[in-house]
């Protein structure tokens, strides 16, 4: 089959479709995902083709969605739960961190939890309160969970299938303001491993790390820096738990500098963990401290102010300037 140009949203739709075709135990659950096809239309057409038993419109009850998914997983199904918006996941937080993450260990390996929790993450769409959160650190800090953050259609298409086939529970983060970004996807290609980072732009002066919606911002910063004579290497982390940092260490040993970018607030965000590990492993190669660029330590602001809150090209370049100044 020839490759085709897909948005991230369409790539996820086709990836879900292929997973459902390959395994009759895959069941989709979520609010308005059936007849409506989801708020972002990611599940559009799937209930029509697979039926209401496999694409289930649930009540507005995230704890109930995840609690039901736990029971289904115990009976051999592979539930894929859609959380409509990132800020809506917290009613299900108890189920996720005390049940989903721990049952495999608690049962000494007897019970598997092949559950995928799809969460549209991040801001930038002009939404109201509770619609623009970045909750990845809560889940990455929880042993027993794996956390994937895709940034492009290729990773979206293959990543959702790999996550569904994986035996462990996975929080699958989708960059909602990038749903309409396009790229060519070859359904006959050999996908990269799910839990691996990737250098998406080579460079020599500073290593810039990002995941999810911030990868595009980092690439834009690299393009702007090139016009000023600076060479930024951009690494898409792709998975934030487990972190694949060997390519990062290799890059930092060459550049001597590192900037980590994410939308979530800087304090105790993923950047802190990454900075610690890079410093521990690459201490003698560093020419400057590892710097972090992220959201401010405030609740996510009203939509008219979100452009002031979200890290942008200028804030990334400012961190690059500070790094080069040491």
Coordinates of C-alpha atoms in Angstrom, one line a residue:
X1 CA 0.0 0.0 0.0
X2 CA 1.4 3.4 -0.9
X3 CA 2.0 6.1 1.7
X4 CA -0.5 8.8 2.1
X5 CA -0.5 12.3 3.6
X6 CA -2.3 12.2 7.0
X7 CA -3.0 14.5 9.8
X8 CA -2.2 13.3 13.3
X9 CA -5.9 13.0 14.0
X10 CA -6.5 10.8 10.9
X11 CA -3.4 8.8 11.6
X12 CA -4.7 7.9 15.0
X13 CA -8.1 7.0 13.5
X14 CA -6.5 4.7 11.0
X15 CA -4.2 3.2 13.6
X16 CA -7.2 2.5 15.9
X17 CA -9.0 0.9 13.0
X18 CA -6.1 -1.3 12.1
X19 CA -5.7 -2.4 15.7
X20 CA -9.4 -3.3 15.9
X21 CA -9.2 -5.3 12.7
X22 CA -6.2 -7.2 13.9
X23 CA -7.6 -8.1 17.4
X24 CA -11.3 -8.6 18.2
X25 CA -10.5 -8.0 21.9
X26 CA -9.7 -4.3 21.3
X27 CA -12.6 -2.2 22.7
X28 CA -12.8 1.5 22.6
X29 CA -14.5 3.4 25.4
X30 CA -15.2 7.1 26.0
X31 CA -17.6 10.0 26.1
X32 CA -19.1 10.8 22.7
X33 CA -16.7 8.6 20.8
X34 CA -19.4 6.6 19.0
X35 CA -21.9 8.4 17.0
X36 CA -20.1 11.7 17.3
X37 CA -16.7 10.3 16.7
X38 CA -15.2 12.1 19.6
X39 CA -14.7 15.8 20.2
X40 CA -11.7 15.8 17.9
X41 CA -13.3 13.1 15.6
X42 CA -10.4 10.7 16.3
X43 CA -12.9 7.7 16.4
X44 CA -15.0 8.9 13.5
X45 CA -16.7 6.0 11.7
X46 CA -15.4 3.3 14.0
X47 CA -18.7 2.6 15.8
X48 CA -20.5 2.4 12.5
X49 CA -18.1 -0.2 11.2
X50 CA -17.3 -2.2 14.4
X51 CA -20.6 -1.8 16.4
X52 CA -21.7 -0.4 19.7
X53 CA -20.2 -3.3 21.6
X54 CA -16.7 -2.4 20.5
X55 CA -17.0 1.4 20.4
X56 CA -18.8 2.3 23.5
X57 CA -20.3 5.6 24.3
X58 CA -19.9 5.9 28.1
X59 CA -21.6 8.0 30.7
X60 CA -19.7 11.2 31.7
X61 CA -17.8 9.4 34.4
X62 CA -14.1 9.0 34.0
X63 CA -13.7 6.9 37.1
X64 CA -16.3 4.6 35.8
X65 CA -14.6 4.3 32.4
X66 CA -11.3 3.3 33.9
X67 CA -12.9 1.0 36.5
X68 CA -14.8 -0.8 33.7
X69 CA -11.5 -1.0 31.7
X70 CA -9.8 -2.8 34.6
X71 CA -12.5 -5.4 34.7
X72 CA -12.4 -5.8 30.9
X73 CA -8.6 -6.2 31.0
X74 CA -8.9 -8.9 33.7
X75 CA -11.1 -10.8 31.3
X76 CA -8.7 -10.7 28.4
X77 CA -9.8 -7.6 26.6
X78 CA -7.7 -4.7 25.5
X79 CA -9.6 -1.5 26.4
X80 CA -8.7 1.8 24.8
X81 CA -10.1 4.6 26.9
X82 CA -10.5 8.1 25.6
X83 CA -10.3 11.0 28.1
X84 CA -12.1 13.8 26.3
X85 CA -9.7 16.5 27.6
X86 CA -6.6 16.3 29.7
X87 CA -8.1 18.2 32.6
X88 CA -10.9 15.6 32.8
X89 CA -8.5 12.7 33.7
X90 CA -8.4 13.6 37.4
X91 CA -11.7 11.9 38.4
X92 CA -10.0 8.7 37.1
X93 CA -6.7 9.4 38.7
X94 CA -7.4 7.1 41.7
X95 CA -8.3 4.2 39.4
X96 CA -5.2 4.8 37.2
X97 CA -2.6 5.1 39.9
X98 CA -4.0 2.7 42.5
X99 CA -5.5 0.0 40.3
X100 CA -4.3 0.2 36.7
X101 CA -0.7 0.8 37.6
X102 CA -0.4 -1.8 40.4
X103 CA -2.6 -4.8 39.6
X104 CA 0.1 -6.6 37.6
X105 CA 2.6 -6.3 40.5
X106 CA 0.0 -6.9 43.2
X107 CA -1.1 -10.2 41.5
X108 CA 2.6 -11.3 41.1
X109 CA 2.2 -11.2 37.3
X110 CA -1.0 -13.2 37.2
X111 CA -3.2 -10.3 35.9
X112 CA -2.2 -8.2 33.0
X113 CA -3.5 -4.6 32.4
X114 CA -3.2 -4.0 28.6
X115 CA -5.1 -0.7 28.9
X116 CA -4.4 2.4 26.7
X117 CA -5.5 5.7 28.1
X118 CA -5.7 8.3 25.3
X119 CA -5.4 11.9 26.5
X120 CA -5.4 15.0 24.3
X121 CA -2.8 17.1 26.1
X122 CA -1.7 20.7 26.2
X123 CA -3.0 24.1 25.3
X124 CA -3.1 26.4 22.3
X125 CA -6.7 25.9 21.2
X126 CA -8.4 28.8 22.9
X127 CA -10.3 26.5 25.3
X128 CA -11.9 27.1 28.7
X129 CA -10.7 25.9 32.1
X130 CA -9.7 22.2 32.5
X131 CA -9.1 21.8 28.7
X132 CA -5.4 22.7 28.4
X133 CA -3.5 20.7 31.1
X134 CA -0.2 18.9 30.8
X135 CA -0.5 16.0 33.4
X136 CA 2.4 13.8 32.1
X137 CA 4.5 14.1 35.3
X138 CA 1.8 12.7 37.5
X139 CA 1.8 9.5 35.4
X140 CA 5.5 9.3 34.7
X141 CA 6.1 9.4 38.4
X142 CA 3.8 6.4 38.9
X143 CA 5.6 3.0 38.8
X144 CA 3.7 0.5 36.6
X145 CA 2.6 3.1 34.0
X146 CA 4.3 3.9 30.7
X147 CA 3.7 7.3 29.2
X148 CA 4.0 8.0 25.4
X149 CA 3.8 11.5 23.9
X150 CA 3.5 11.6 20.1
X151 CA 4.4 14.7 18.0
X152 CA 3.7 13.7 14.4
X153 CA 1.4 11.5 12.2
X154 CA 3.9 8.7 11.7
X155 CA 4.4 8.1 15.4
X156 CA 0.6 8.6 16.0
X157 CA -0.3 5.9 13.4
X158 CA 2.3 3.3 14.6
X159 CA 2.4 4.3 18.3
X160 CA -1.3 3.8 19.0
X161 CA -1.1 0.3 17.5
X162 CA 2.1 -0.6 19.4
X163 CA 0.5 0.8 22.7
X164 CA -2.6 -1.3 22.2
X165 CA -0.5 -4.5 21.6
X166 CA 1.7 -3.8 24.6
X167 CA 1.0 -5.9 27.7
X168 CA 1.3 -3.0 30.2
X169 CA -0.9 0.0 30.8
X170 CA 0.1 3.1 28.7
X171 CA -1.0 6.7 29.0
X172 CA -1.0 7.9 25.4
X173 CA -0.7 11.6 25.1
X174 CA -1.8 13.3 21.9
X175 CA -0.9 17.0 21.2
X176 CA -4.3 18.5 20.6
X177 CA -3.2 21.7 19.0
X178 CA -1.2 19.6 16.5
X179 CA -4.0 17.2 15.5
X180 CA -4.1 18.9 12.1
X181 CA -0.4 18.7 11.4
X182 CA 0.3 16.6 8.2
X183 CA 3.0 14.1 7.1
X184 CA 3.3 11.1 4.9
X185 CA 2.6 7.8 6.5
X186 CA 3.5 4.5 4.9
X187 CA 1.3 1.7 6.4
X188 CA 3.8 -0.9 5.1
X189 CA 6.9 0.6 6.7
X190 CA 8.7 -1.0 9.7
X191 CA 7.9 1.2 12.7
X192 CA 10.5 2.4 15.1
X193 CA 10.3 1.0 18.7
X194 CA 7.7 2.6 20.8
X195 CA 9.9 3.5 23.8
X196 CA 12.7 5.3 22.0
X197 CA 13.8 8.9 21.4
X198 CA 14.9 10.2 18.1
X199 CA 17.1 13.0 16.8
X200 CA 14.8 15.0 14.4
X201 CA 17.3 17.7 13.5
X202 CA 21.1 17.5 13.7
X203 CA 23.2 20.3 15.2
X204 CA 26.4 21.1 17.0
X205 CA 26.0 23.9 19.4
X206 CA 23.1 23.1 21.8
X207 CA 20.9 20.0 22.3
X208 CA 17.2 20.8 22.6
X209 CA 14.9 18.2 24.0
X210 CA 11.1 18.2 23.6
X211 CA 8.1 15.9 23.3
X212 CA 4.5 16.1 22.1
X213 CA 3.4 19.6 21.1
X214 CA 6.7 21.2 21.9
X215 CA 8.7 19.3 19.2
X216 CA 7.4 21.7 16.5
X217 CA 8.3 24.7 18.7
X218 CA 11.8 23.3 19.2
X219 CA 12.2 22.8 15.4
X220 CA 11.0 26.3 14.7
X221 CA 13.5 27.6 17.2
X222 CA 16.3 25.6 15.5
X223 CA 15.3 27.1 12.2
X224 CA 15.4 30.6 13.6
X225 CA 18.8 29.9 15.3
X226 CA 20.3 28.8 12.1
X227 CA 19.6 32.2 10.6
X228 CA 21.6 33.6 13.4
X229 CA 24.5 31.2 12.8
X230 CA 23.7 28.7 15.6
X231 CA 23.2 25.0 15.2
X232 CA 20.6 23.3 17.4
X233 CA 20.2 19.6 17.6
X234 CA 16.6 18.7 18.4
X235 CA 15.6 15.4 20.0
X236 CA 12.0 14.2 20.2
X237 CA 11.9 12.1 23.4
X238 CA 8.6 10.4 22.1
X239 CA 8.2 8.5 25.4
X240 CA 8.5 10.2 28.8
X241 CA 8.3 7.0 30.8
X242 CA 10.5 5.0 30.3
X243 CA 12.9 7.7 29.1
X244 CA 15.3 6.7 26.4
X245 CA 18.3 9.0 27.1
X246 CA 21.2 7.3 25.4
X247 CA 20.7 9.4 22.2
X248 CA 20.4 12.4 24.4
X249 CA 23.7 11.6 26.2
X250 CA 25.4 11.1 22.9
X251 CA 24.2 14.4 21.7
X252 CA 25.1 16.4 24.8
X253 CA 28.6 14.9 24.9
X254 CA 29.1 16.5 21.5
X255 CA 27.3 19.8 22.0
X256 CA 28.2 20.4 25.7
X257 CA 24.8 22.2 26.2
X258 CA 21.2 21.1 26.8
X259 CA 17.9 22.8 27.0
X260 CA 14.7 20.9 27.9
X261 CA 11.3 22.2 26.7
X262 CA 7.8 21.2 27.8
X263 CA 4.4 22.9 28.3
X264 CA 3.9 21.8 31.8
X265 CA 5.0 24.0 34.7
X266 CA 8.8 23.9 35.2
X267 CA 8.8 23.0 38.9
X268 CA 9.0 19.2 39.3
X269 CA 8.2 18.8 35.7
X270 CA 9.8 16.2 33.4
X271 CA 12.6 18.6 32.7
X272 CA 13.9 18.3 36.3
X273 CA 14.3 14.6 36.0
X274 CA 15.9 14.9 32.6
X275 CA 18.3 17.6 33.8
X276 CA 19.4 15.5 36.7
X277 CA 20.1 12.4 34.6
X278 CA 21.9 14.4 31.9
X279 CA 24.0 16.1 34.6
X280 CA 24.8 12.8 36.3
X281 CA 25.9 11.1 33.1
X282 CA 27.4 14.0 31.1
X283 CA 28.9 16.1 33.8
X284 CA 32.4 16.3 32.4
X285 CA 31.0 17.2 28.9
X286 CA 28.8 20.0 30.0
X287 CA 29.8 23.6 29.2
X288 CA 26.7 25.0 30.9
X289 CA 24.0 23.9 33.3
X290 CA 21.0 22.1 31.8
X291 CA 18.3 24.7 31.4
X292 CA 14.5 24.2 31.4
X293 CA 11.8 26.0 29.5
X294 CA 8.2 25.4 30.4
X295 CA 4.9 26.8 31.6
X296 CA 4.8 29.2 34.5
X297 CA 4.0 28.0 38.1
X298 CA 0.4 29.2 37.8
X299 CA -2.9 27.5 36.9
X300 CA -3.4 27.5 33.1
X301 CA -4.6 31.0 32.2
X302 CA -7.8 32.1 30.3
X303 CA -7.5 31.6 26.6
X304 CA -6.7 35.2 25.8
X305 CA -3.5 34.9 27.9
X306 CA -2.4 31.4 26.9
X307 CA 0.1 32.7 24.3
X308 CA 1.9 34.5 27.1
X309 CA 1.9 31.2 29.1
X310 CA 3.0 28.7 26.5
X311 CA 6.7 28.3 25.7
X312 CA 7.4 29.7 22.3
X313 CA 10.3 30.1 19.9
X314 CA 11.6 33.2 21.7
X315 CA 11.7 31.6 25.1
X316 CA 13.5 28.6 23.7
X317 CA 16.0 30.9 22.0
X318 CA 16.4 32.9 25.2
X319 CA 17.4 29.7 27.0
X320 CA 19.9 28.9 24.1
X321 CA 21.4 32.4 24.5
X322 CA 21.8 31.8 28.3
X323 CA 23.4 28.4 27.7
X324 CA 25.8 29.8 25.2
X325 CA 26.7 32.6 27.7
X326 CA 28.3 30.4 30.2

